[in-house]
XYZ file of C-alpha atoms in Angstrom:
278
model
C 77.947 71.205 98.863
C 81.733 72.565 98.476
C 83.469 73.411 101.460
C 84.658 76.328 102.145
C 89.048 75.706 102.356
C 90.702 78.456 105.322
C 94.149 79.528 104.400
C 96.088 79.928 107.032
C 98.523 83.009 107.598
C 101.507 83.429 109.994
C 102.710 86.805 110.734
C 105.705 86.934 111.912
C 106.411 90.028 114.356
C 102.904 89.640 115.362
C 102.555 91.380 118.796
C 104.146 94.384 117.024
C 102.981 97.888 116.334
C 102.062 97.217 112.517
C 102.413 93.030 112.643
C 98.969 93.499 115.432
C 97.852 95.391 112.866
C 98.425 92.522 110.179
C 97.030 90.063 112.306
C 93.468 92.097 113.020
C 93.347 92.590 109.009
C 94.011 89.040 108.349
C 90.859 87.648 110.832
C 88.849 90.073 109.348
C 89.546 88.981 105.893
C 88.663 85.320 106.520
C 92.223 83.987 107.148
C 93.150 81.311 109.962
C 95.921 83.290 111.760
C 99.150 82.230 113.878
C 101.429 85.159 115.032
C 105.012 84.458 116.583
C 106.522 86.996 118.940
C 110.102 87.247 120.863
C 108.827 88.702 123.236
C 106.481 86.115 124.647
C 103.951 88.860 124.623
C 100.913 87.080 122.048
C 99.345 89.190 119.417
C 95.278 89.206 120.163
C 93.399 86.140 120.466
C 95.374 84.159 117.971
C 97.724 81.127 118.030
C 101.053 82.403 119.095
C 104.821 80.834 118.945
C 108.048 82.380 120.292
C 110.371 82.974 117.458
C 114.055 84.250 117.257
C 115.034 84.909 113.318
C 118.526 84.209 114.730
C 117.485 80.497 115.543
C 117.366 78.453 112.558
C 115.872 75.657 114.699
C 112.935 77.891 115.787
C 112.096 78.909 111.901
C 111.888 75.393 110.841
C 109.896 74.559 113.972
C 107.291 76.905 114.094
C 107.340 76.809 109.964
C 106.554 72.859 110.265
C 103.869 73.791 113.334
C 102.362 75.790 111.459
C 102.332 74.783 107.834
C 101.010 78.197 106.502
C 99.988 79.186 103.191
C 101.387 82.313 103.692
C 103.815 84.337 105.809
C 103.950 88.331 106.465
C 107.302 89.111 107.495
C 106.648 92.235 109.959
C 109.281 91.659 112.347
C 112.312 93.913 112.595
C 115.111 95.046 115.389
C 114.785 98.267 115.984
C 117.150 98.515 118.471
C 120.617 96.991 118.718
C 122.133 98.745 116.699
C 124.715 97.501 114.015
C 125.096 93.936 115.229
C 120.511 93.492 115.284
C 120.443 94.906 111.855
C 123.135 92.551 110.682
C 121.870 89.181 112.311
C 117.802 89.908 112.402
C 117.238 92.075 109.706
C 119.667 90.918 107.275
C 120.115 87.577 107.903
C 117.449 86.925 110.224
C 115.092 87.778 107.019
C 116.902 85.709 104.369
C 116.877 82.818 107.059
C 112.888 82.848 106.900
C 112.494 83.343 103.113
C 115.135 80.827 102.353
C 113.692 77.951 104.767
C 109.826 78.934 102.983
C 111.451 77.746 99.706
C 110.954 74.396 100.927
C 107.397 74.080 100.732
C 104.427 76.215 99.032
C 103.719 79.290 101.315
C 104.393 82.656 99.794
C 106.072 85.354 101.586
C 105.257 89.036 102.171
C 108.166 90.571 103.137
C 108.146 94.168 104.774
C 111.450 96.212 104.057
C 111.499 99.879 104.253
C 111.369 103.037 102.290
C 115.557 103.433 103.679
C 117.125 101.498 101.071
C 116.830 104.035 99.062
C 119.415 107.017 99.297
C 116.639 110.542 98.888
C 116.719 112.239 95.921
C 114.181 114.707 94.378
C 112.673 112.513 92.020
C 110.585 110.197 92.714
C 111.921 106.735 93.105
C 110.387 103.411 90.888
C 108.849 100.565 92.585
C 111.113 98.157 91.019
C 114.771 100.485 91.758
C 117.597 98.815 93.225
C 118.524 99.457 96.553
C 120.958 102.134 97.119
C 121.025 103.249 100.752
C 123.309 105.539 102.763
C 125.894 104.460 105.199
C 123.539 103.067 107.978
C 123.137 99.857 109.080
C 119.499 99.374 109.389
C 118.701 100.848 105.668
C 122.007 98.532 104.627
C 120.565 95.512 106.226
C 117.060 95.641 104.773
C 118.828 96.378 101.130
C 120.863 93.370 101.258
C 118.013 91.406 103.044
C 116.008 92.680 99.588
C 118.175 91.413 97.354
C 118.623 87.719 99.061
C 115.491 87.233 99.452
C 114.607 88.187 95.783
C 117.904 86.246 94.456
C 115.927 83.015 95.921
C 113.294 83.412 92.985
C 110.533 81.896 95.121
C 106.885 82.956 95.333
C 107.514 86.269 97.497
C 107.065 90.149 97.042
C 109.040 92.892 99.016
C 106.720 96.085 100.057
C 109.114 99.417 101.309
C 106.679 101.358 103.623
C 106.969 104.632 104.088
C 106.870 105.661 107.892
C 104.146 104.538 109.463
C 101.255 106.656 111.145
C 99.041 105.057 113.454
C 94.905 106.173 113.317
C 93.573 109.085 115.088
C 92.705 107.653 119.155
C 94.815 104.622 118.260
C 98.812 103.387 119.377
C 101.447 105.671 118.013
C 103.984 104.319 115.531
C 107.735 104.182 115.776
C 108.212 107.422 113.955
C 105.115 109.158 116.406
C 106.787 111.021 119.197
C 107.301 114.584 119.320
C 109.878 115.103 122.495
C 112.633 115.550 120.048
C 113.685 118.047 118.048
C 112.989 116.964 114.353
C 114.899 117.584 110.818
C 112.414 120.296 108.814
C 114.716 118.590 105.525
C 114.123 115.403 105.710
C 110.704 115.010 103.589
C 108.469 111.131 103.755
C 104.952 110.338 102.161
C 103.668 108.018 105.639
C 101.644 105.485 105.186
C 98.471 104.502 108.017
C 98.959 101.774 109.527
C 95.459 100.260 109.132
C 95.959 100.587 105.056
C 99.517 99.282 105.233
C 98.259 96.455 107.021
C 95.793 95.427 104.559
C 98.132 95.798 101.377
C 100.248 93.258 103.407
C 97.048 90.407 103.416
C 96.078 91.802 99.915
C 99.403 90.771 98.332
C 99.223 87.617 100.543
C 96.741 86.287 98.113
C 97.781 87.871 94.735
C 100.625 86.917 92.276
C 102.531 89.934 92.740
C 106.481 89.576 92.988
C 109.639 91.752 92.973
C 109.536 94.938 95.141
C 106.550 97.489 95.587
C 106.203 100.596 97.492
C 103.704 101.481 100.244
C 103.191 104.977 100.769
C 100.707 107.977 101.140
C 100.176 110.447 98.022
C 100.732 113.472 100.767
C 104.659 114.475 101.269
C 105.522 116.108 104.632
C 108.753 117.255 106.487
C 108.895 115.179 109.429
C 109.120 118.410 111.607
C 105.783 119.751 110.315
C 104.326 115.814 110.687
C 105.807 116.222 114.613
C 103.894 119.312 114.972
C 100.595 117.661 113.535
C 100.747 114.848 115.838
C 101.707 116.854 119.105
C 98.769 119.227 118.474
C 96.109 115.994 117.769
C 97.488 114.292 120.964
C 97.010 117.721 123.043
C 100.390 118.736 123.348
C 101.886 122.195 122.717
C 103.401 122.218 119.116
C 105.328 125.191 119.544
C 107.603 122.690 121.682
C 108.399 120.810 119.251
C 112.043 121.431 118.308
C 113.112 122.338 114.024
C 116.500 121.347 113.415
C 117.888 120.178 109.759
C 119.341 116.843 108.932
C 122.041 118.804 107.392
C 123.692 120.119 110.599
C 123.058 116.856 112.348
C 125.897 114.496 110.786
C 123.429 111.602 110.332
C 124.006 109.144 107.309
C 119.558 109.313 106.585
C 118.076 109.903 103.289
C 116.348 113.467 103.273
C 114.117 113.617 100.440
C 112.132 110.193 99.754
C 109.538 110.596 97.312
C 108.225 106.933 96.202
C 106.111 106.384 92.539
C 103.047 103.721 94.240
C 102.110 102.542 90.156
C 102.310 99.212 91.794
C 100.241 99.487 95.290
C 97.949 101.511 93.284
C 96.511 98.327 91.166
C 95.227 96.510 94.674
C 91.676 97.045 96.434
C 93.035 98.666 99.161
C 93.592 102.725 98.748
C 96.588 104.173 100.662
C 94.850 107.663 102.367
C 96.823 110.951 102.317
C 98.287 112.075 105.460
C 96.629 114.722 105.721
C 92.894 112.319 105.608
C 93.685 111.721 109.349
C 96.036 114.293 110.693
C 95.405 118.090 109.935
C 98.904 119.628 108.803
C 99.537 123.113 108.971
């Protein structure tokens, strides 16, 4: 009788919106799971470890801990501004990937759909980097290319903004107590499909860089509307202002080719599959 071998997976950024996400996927696709969290706050009913990317102690020690066959990178700063995206999400990031070339595991990396700068074409899976004058899309870029420059078993997946499911936790990008830019145009992703291209690739040989992203384009004023009506809220409240006027280095039109996300199991659904759009 052959026994049956559990792989184990650590996702790092665990008790986060999309890495709680990972970790659900992962148990339910037959992986042994460890999450690590700054926050002390532990991701479900999985083995948890504090973890600082800034601490190069902590990544070795929780690395050695755990021993994992793979890693999901989930965890970002969000806040912070310049000096975050410089030390967590730059070189927090190539920390991780650089201390996994020391042993087997494979790394799924998360970046963002921000390194590029918006165009009206749609942009390759395997395009350079060429973000706008913010720090956060700057940071992930250069964390993109590091981590790629190491040649080691890993593959970097830009995600569109993410929508959580209908009755479920908003995203980052779900609030609608703003006013919101009618010219700046994303394909979102759910979260419960971008979660599961993350353990897909986990197990798969793909490398180099690979969009995640919805076939369904939207203005993220019209997406605003959308969510405020499905959460009960008065749409007409939400504000329409243009990215133009605002002064904001952002990309406005991101329109990503998926040739690459489109050759796993898992099928990325079309906003407009959960969320009715005007």
């Amino acid at each position: 009788m052959v026994a049956l071998v559990v792989r184990t997976l650590l996702v790092v950024g665990g008790s986060g919106f999309l890495g709680s996400h990972v970790v659900r996927a992962a148990r339910e696709s037959g992986w042994r799971v460890h999450a690590t969290s700054t926050s002390g706050r532990p991701a479900g009913d999985v083995p948890w470890h504090r973890l600082d990317l800034r601490d190069c102690t902590a990544v070795t020690r929780v690395l050695d801990a755990v021993a994992p066959d793979a890693v999901v990178n989930a965890g970002a700063a969000l806040r912070g501004g310049a000096e975050a995206d410089r030390t967590v999400n730059a070189d927090g990031a190539v920390r991780l990937a650089t201390a996994l070339t020391a042993g087997p595991a494979r790394l799924v990396h998360v970046s963002t759909d921000c390194v590029h700068g918006g165009r009206e074409e749609p942009y390759l899976d395997d395009e350079p980097p060429t973000p706008v004058a913010w720090s956060y899309a700057e940071a992930k870029a250069a964390a993109e290319e590091a981590i790629l420059a190491l040649g080691s078993d890993a593959v970097v997946v830009r995600p569109a903004p993410v929508l959580g499911e209908p009755g479920g936790d908003r995203g980052p990008h779900e609030h609608f107590d703003a006013s919101y830019f009618t010219d700046m145009v994303r394909m979102p992703v759910v979260v419960t499909d971008l979660a599961a291209i993350l353990v897909e690739l986990a197990e798969t040989a793909h490398r180099g860089t690979m969009h995640a992203a919805g076939p369904q384009e939207v203005d993220r004023w019209r997406l605003a509307r959308a969510i405020a009506r499905q959460a009960g809220a008065d749409p007409e409240e939400v504000r329409a202002t243009s990215l133009a006027s605002s002064g904001l280095a952002r990309p406005g039109v991101l329109r990503l080719d998926t040739a690459r996300a489109r050759t796993l199991r898992t099928r990325l659904r079309a906003v407009g599959e959960i969320l009715p759009l005007e």
